[in-house]
Coordinates of C-alpha atoms in Angstrom, one line a residue:
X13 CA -11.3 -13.4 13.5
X14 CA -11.0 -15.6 16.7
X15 CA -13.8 -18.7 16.1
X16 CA -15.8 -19.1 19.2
X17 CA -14.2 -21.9 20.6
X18 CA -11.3 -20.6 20.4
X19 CA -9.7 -20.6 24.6
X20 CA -8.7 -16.6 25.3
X21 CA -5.4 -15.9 25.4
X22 CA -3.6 -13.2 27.2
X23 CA 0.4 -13.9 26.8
X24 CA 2.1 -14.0 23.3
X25 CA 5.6 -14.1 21.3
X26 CA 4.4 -10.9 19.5
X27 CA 2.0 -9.0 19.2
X28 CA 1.1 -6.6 15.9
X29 CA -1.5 -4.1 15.6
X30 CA -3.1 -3.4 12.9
X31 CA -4.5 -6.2 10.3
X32 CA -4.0 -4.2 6.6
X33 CA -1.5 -5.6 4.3
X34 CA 1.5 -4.7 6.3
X35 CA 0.7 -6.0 9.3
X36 CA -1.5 -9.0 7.9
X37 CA 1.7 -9.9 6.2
X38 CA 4.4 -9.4 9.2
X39 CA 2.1 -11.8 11.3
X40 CA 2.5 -14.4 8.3
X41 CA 6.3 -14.1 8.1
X42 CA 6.2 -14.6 12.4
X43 CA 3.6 -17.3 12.0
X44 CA 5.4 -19.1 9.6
X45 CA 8.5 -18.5 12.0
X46 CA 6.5 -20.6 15.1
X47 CA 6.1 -17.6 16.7
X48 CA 2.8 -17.7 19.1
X49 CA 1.2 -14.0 17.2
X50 CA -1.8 -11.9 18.1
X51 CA -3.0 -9.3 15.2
X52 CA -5.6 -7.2 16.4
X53 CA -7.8 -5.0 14.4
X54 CA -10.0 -2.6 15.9
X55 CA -12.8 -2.9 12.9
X56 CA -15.0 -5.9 11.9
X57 CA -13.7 -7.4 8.6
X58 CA -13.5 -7.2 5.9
X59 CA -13.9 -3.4 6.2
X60 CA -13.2 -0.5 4.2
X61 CA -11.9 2.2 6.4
X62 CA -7.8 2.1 5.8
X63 CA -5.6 1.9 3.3
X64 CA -6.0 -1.8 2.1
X65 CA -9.6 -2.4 1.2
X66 CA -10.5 -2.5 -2.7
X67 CA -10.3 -4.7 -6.1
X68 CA -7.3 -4.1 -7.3
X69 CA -3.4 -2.3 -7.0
X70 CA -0.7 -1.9 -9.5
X71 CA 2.5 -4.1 -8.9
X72 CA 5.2 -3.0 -10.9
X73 CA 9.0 -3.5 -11.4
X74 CA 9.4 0.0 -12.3
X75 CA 10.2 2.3 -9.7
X76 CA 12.6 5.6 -9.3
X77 CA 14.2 4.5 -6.1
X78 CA 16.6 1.6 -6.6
X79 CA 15.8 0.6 -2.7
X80 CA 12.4 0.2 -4.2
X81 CA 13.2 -1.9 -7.8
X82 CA 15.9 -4.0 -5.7
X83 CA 12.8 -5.5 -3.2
X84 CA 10.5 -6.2 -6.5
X85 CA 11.8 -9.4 -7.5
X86 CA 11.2 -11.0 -4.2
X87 CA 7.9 -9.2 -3.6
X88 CA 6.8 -10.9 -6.8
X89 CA 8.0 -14.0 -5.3
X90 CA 6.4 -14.0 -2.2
X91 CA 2.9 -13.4 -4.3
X92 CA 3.6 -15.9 -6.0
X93 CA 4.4 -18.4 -3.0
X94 CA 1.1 -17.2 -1.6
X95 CA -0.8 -18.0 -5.0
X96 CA 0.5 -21.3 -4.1
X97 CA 0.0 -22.0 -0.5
X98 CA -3.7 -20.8 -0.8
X99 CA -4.5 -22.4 -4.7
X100 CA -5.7 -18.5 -5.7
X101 CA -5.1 -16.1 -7.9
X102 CA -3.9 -12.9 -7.1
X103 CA -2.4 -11.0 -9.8
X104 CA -2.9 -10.6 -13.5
X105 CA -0.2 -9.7 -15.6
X106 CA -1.4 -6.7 -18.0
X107 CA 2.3 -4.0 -18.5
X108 CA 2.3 -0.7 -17.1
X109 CA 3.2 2.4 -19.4
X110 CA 5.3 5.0 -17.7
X111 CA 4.6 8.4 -19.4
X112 CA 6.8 11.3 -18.5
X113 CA 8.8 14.1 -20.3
X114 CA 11.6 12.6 -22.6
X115 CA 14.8 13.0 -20.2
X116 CA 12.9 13.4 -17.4
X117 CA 15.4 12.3 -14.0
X118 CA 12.3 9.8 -12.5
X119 CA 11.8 8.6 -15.9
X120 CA 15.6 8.0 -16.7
X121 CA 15.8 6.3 -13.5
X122 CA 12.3 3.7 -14.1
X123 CA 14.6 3.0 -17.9
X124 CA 17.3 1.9 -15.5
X125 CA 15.7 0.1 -13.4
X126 CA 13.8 -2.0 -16.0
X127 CA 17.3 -2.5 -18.2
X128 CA 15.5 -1.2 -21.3
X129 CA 16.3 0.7 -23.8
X130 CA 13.4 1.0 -26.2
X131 CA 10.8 4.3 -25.4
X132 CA 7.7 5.0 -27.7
X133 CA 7.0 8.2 -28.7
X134 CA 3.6 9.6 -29.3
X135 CA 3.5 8.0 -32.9
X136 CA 4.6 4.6 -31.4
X137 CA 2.4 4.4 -28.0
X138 CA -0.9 5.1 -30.3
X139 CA 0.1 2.4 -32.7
X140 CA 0.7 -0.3 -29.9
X141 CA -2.0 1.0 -27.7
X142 CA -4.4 2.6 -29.6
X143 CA -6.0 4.4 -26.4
X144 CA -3.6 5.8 -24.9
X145 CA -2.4 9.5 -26.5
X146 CA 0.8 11.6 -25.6
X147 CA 1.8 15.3 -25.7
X148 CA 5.1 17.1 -27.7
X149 CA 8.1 16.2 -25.9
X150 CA 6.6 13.0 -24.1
X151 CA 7.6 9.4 -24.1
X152 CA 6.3 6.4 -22.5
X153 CA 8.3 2.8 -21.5
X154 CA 6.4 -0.4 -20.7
X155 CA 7.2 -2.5 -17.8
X156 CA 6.1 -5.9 -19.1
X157 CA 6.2 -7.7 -15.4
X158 CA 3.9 -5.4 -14.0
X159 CA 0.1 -5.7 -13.5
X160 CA -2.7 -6.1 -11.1
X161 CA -3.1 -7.2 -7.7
X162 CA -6.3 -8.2 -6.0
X163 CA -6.2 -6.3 -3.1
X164 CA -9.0 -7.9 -0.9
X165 CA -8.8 -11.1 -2.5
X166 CA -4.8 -11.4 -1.4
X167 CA -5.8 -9.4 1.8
X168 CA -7.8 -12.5 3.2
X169 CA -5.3 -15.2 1.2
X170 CA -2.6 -13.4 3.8
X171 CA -4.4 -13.8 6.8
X172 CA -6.2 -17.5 6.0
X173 CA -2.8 -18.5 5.7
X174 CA -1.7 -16.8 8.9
X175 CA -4.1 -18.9 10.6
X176 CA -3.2 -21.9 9.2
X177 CA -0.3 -21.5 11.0
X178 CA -1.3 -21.3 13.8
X179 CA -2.0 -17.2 14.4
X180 CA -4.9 -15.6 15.8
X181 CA -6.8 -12.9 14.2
X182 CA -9.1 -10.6 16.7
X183 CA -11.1 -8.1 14.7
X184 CA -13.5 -5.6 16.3
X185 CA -11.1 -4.6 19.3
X186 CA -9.9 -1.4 19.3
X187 CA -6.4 -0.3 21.3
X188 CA -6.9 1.8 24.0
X189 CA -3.4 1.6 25.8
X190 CA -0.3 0.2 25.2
X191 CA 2.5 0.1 28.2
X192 CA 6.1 -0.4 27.3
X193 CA 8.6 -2.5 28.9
X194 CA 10.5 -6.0 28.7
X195 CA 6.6 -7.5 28.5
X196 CA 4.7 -5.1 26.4
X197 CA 1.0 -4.6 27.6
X198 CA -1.7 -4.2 25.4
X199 CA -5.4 -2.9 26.2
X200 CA -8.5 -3.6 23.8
X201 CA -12.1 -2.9 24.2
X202 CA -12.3 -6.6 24.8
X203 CA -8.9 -7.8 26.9
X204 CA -5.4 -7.3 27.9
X205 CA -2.8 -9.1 26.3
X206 CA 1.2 -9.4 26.8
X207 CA 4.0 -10.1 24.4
X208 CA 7.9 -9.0 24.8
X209 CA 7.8 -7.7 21.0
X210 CA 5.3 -5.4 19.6
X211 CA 4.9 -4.4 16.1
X212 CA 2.5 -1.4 15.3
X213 CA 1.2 -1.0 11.7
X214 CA -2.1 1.1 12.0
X215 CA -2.0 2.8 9.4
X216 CA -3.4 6.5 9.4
X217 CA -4.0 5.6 13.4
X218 CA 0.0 4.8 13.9
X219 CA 0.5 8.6 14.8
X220 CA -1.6 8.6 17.9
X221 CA -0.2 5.2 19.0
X222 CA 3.1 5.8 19.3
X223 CA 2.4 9.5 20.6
X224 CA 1.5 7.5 23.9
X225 CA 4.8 6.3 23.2
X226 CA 6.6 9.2 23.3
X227 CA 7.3 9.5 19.7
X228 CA 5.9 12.4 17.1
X229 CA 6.3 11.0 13.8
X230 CA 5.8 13.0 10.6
X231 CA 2.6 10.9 9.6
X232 CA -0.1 13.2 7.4
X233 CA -3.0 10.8 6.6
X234 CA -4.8 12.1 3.4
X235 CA -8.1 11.2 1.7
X236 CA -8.0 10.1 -1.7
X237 CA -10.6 9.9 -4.2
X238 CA -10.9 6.7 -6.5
X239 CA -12.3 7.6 -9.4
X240 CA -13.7 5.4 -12.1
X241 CA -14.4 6.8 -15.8
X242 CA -16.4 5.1 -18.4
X243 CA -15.4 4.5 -21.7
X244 CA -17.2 6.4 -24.5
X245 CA -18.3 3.3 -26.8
X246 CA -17.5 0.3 -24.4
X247 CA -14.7 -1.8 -25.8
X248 CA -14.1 0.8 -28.6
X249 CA -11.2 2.8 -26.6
X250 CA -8.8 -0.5 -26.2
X251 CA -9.2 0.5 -22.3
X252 CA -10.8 -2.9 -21.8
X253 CA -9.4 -5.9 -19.1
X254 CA -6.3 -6.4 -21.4
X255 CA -4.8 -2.7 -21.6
X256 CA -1.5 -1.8 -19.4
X257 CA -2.2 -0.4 -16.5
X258 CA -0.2 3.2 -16.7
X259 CA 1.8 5.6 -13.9
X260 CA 2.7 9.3 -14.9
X261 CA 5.8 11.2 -13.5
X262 CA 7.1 14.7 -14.3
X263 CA 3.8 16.1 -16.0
X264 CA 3.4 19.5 -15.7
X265 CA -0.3 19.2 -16.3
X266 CA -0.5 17.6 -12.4
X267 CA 1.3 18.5 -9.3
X268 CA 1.5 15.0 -8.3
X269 CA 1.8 11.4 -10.9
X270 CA -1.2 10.1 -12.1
X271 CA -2.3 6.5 -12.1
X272 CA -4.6 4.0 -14.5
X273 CA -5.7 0.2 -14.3
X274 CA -8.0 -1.3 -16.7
X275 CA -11.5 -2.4 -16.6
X276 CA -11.1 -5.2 -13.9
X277 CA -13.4 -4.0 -11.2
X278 CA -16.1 -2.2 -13.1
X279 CA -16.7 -3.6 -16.7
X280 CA -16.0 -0.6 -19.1
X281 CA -15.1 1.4 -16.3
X282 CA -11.2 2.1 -15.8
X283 CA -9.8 3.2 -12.8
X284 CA -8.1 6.6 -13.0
X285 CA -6.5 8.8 -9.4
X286 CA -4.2 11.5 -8.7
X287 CA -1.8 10.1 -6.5
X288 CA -2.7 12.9 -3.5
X289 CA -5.8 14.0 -1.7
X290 CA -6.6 16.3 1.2
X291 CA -5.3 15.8 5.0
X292 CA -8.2 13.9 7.2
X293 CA -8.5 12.8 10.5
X294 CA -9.4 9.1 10.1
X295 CA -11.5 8.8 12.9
X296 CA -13.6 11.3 10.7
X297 CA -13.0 10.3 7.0
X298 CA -17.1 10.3 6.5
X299 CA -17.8 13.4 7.5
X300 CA -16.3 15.2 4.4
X301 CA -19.5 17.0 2.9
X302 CA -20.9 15.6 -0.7
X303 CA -20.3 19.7 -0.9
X304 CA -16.5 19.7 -1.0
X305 CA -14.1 21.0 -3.8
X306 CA -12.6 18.1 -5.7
X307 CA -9.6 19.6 -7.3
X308 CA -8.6 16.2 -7.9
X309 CA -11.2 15.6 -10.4
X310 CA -10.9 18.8 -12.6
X311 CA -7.2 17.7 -12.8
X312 CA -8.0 14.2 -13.7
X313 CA -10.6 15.7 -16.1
X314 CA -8.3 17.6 -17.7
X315 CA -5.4 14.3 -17.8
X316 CA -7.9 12.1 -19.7
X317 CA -9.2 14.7 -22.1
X318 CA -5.5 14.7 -23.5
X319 CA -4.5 11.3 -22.9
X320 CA -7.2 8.8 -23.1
X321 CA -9.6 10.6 -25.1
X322 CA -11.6 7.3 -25.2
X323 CA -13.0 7.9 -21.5
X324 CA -16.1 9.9 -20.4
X325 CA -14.7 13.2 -19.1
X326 CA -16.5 13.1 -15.2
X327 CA -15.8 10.1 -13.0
X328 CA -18.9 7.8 -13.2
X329 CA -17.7 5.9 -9.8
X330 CA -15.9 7.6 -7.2
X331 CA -14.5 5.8 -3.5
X332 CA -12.6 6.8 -1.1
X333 CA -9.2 5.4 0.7
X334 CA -6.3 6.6 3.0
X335 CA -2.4 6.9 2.5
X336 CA -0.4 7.7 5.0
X337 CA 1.8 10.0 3.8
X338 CA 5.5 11.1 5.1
X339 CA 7.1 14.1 4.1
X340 CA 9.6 12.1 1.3
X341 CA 7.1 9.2 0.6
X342 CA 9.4 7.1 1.7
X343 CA 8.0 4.4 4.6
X344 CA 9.2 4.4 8.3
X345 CA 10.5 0.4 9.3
X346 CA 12.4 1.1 12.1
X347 CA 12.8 0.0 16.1
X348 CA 11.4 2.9 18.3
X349 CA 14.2 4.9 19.6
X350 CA 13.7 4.3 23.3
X351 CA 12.0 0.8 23.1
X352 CA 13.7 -1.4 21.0
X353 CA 11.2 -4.2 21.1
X354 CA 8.6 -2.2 19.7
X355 CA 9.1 -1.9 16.1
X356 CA 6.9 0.6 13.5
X357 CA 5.4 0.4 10.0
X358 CA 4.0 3.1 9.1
X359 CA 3.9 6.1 6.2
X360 CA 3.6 3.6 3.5
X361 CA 2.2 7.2 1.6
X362 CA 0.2 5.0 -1.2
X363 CA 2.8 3.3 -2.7
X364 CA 3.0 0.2 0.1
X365 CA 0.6 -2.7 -0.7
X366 CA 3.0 -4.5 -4.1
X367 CA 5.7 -4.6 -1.6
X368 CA 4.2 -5.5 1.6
X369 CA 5.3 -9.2 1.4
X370 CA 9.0 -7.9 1.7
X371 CA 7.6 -5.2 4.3
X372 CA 6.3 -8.1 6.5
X373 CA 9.7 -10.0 6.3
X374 CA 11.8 -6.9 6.9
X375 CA 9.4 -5.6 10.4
X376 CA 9.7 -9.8 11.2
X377 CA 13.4 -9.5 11.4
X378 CA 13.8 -6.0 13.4
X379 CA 11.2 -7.4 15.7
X380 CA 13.6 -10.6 16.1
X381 CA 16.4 -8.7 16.3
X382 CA 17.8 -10.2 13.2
X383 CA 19.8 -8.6 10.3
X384 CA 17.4 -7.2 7.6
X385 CA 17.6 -8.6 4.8
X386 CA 17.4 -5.2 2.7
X387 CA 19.0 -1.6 3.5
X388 CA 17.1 -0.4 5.4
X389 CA 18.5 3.4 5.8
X390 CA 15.9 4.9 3.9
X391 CA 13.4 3.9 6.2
X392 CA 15.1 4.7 9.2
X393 CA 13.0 7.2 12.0
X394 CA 16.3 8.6 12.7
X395 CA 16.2 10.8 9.4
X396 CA 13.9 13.0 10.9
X397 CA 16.1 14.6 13.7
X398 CA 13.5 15.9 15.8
X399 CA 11.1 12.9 16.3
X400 CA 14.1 11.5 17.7
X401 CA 14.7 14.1 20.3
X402 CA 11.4 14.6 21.2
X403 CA 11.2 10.6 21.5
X404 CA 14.2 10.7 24.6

């Protein structure tokens, strides 16, 4: 946040709303570019009201979409420089298991992207893993980069560093207007500011921004529950701080992939989610009665029952966060349409935080007006036809 002495400011290079991962790390990558940036975040921090609070997130190598696995490599990297620039540590290297169906398409495609050829089957997995247990017909693969990242930890590491060069944070205004044109103006609760670039990353909030803007993007957030499960005999279910973390795809038992980390947050506790939840407005994400179905957890329920038989069957910790879902799960990193220096990141559909290093880099360069440095046509606004129209 702005330190009190701090002179107000109203003109800027850029300006990028929104201070989660993505846009926390997109004002690094302009801050470390000399450019004069202004993040604004309309809650207090830290906070835990989007998509970017929390201990922990996997970071893996493994990963369906080869537009995905190609940006790995340098989003490890980038971690890894900010370990360095900030002298703290971030991730923890513990493997993630991919269970799926032997032959399954996603699965074939993670074996790719690794370059390995070695699966274990059920016999296999329960030797080298003793708690983890698999069904007829299933295998599971083990991405040795992957691991855990400290989510609030490398949240603050992101924006300490921002400010270090030279960026200023502003936390607890809330945007109330923005007005295109060649010097884009934004109103706050607490000022109005101008920059000739604007980048929006707000998360489950993007959709009513850039509907001022003219622009109806397919954005659906969706609140998730974060379960926690403890382990029937602590330490006895090798669950502990030094198991893999684990990702299912193609199970028939869930309609969407499953996800694990070990006992980092909680101690004996591991963290266990379905990868979906239930559609929310986020202005009212705590007003969901106590009363609620879960679905979610009699599906989880079910999952560790089969599969990690050393866990407590009910969630003894549950949280909540946001995704920001689109309708492929793939993000939106793109110029708007009709004002091209106003660039979007948005739809990052739970999936976005072990890549947002690269994220930040890539929304840097459109909003410069630079080549990206990845492909970038699977993030493009343009594949959904009618936001485009609607947008002209």
């Amino acid at each position: 946040m702005a330190a009190p002495s701090q002179p107000q400011k109203s003109t800027y290079d850029v300006i990028v709303i929104g201070a989660g991962i993505q846009g926390s790390f997109t004002a690094y990558h302009l801050a470390q570019r000399h450019k004069d940036t202004l993040l604004l975040e309309q809650f207090l921090l830290p906070h835990s009201r989007g998509s970017s609070h929390g201990q922990s997130r996997i970071i893996r190598s493994a990963y369906p979409q080869e537009y995905y696995s190609c940006m790995m490599p340098e989003s490890f990297r980038l971690w890894q420089q900010l370990e360095a620039e900030t002298g703290t540590i971030l991730y923890r290297q513990t493997g993630l298991l991919v269970l799926g169906p032997l032959g399954d398409p996603e699965m074939e495609a993670c074996r790719r992207s690794l370059g390995v050829d070695e699966v274990l089957d059920a016999a296999a997995l329960a030797q080298r893993f003793p708690g983890f247990r698999l069904q007829a017909g299933q295998v599971a693969m083990l991405d040795s980069t992957a691991g855990v990242l400290f989510a609030d930890r490398a949240l603050q590491a992101v924006q300490e560093v921002f400010r270090r060069h030279g960026g200023t944070l502003r936390d607890g205004e809330k945007v109330l207007r923005i007005e295109p044109g060649a010097m884009v103006t934004v109103t706050t609760t607490a000022g109005v500011y101008k920059a000739p670039r604007l980048i929006i990353t707000a998360g489950a909030w993007t959709g009513a921004f850039v509907k001022q803007l003219g622009l109806r993007l397919p954005l659906q957030p969706l609140r998730i529950n974060v379960c926690y499960w403890r382990e029937k005999q602590p330490g006895s279910a090798s669950l502990g701080s030094v198991s893999p973390c684990f990702l299912t795809l193609g199970l028939s038992q869930a309609s969407h992939s499953i996800y694990g980390l070990p006992s980092i947050e909680y101690p004996g506790l591991m963290k266990v989610c379905h990868h979906h939840g239930s559609p929310i407005d986020p202005e009212k994400r705590d007003q969901v009665p106590s009363s609620a179905p879960c679905p979610d957890i009699a599906i989880l329920s079910s999952f560790i029952s089969s599969y990690l038989p050393g866990l407590e069957t009910q969630p003894a910790v549950m949280e909540t966060c946001l995704y920001t879902n689109t309708p492929d799960a793939d993000f939106i990193l793109d110029r708007h349409p009709k004002f091209s220096n106003i660039v979007i990141g948005a739809g990052f559909s739970g999936h976005g935080f072990k890549l947002a290093p690269v994220v930040g880099k890539l929304l840097c360069e459109l909003s410069l007006g630079e080549e990206p440095s990845h492909d970038m046509a699977h993030f493009a606004i343009t594949r959904f036809p009618g936001v485009l129209a609607a947008a002209l």
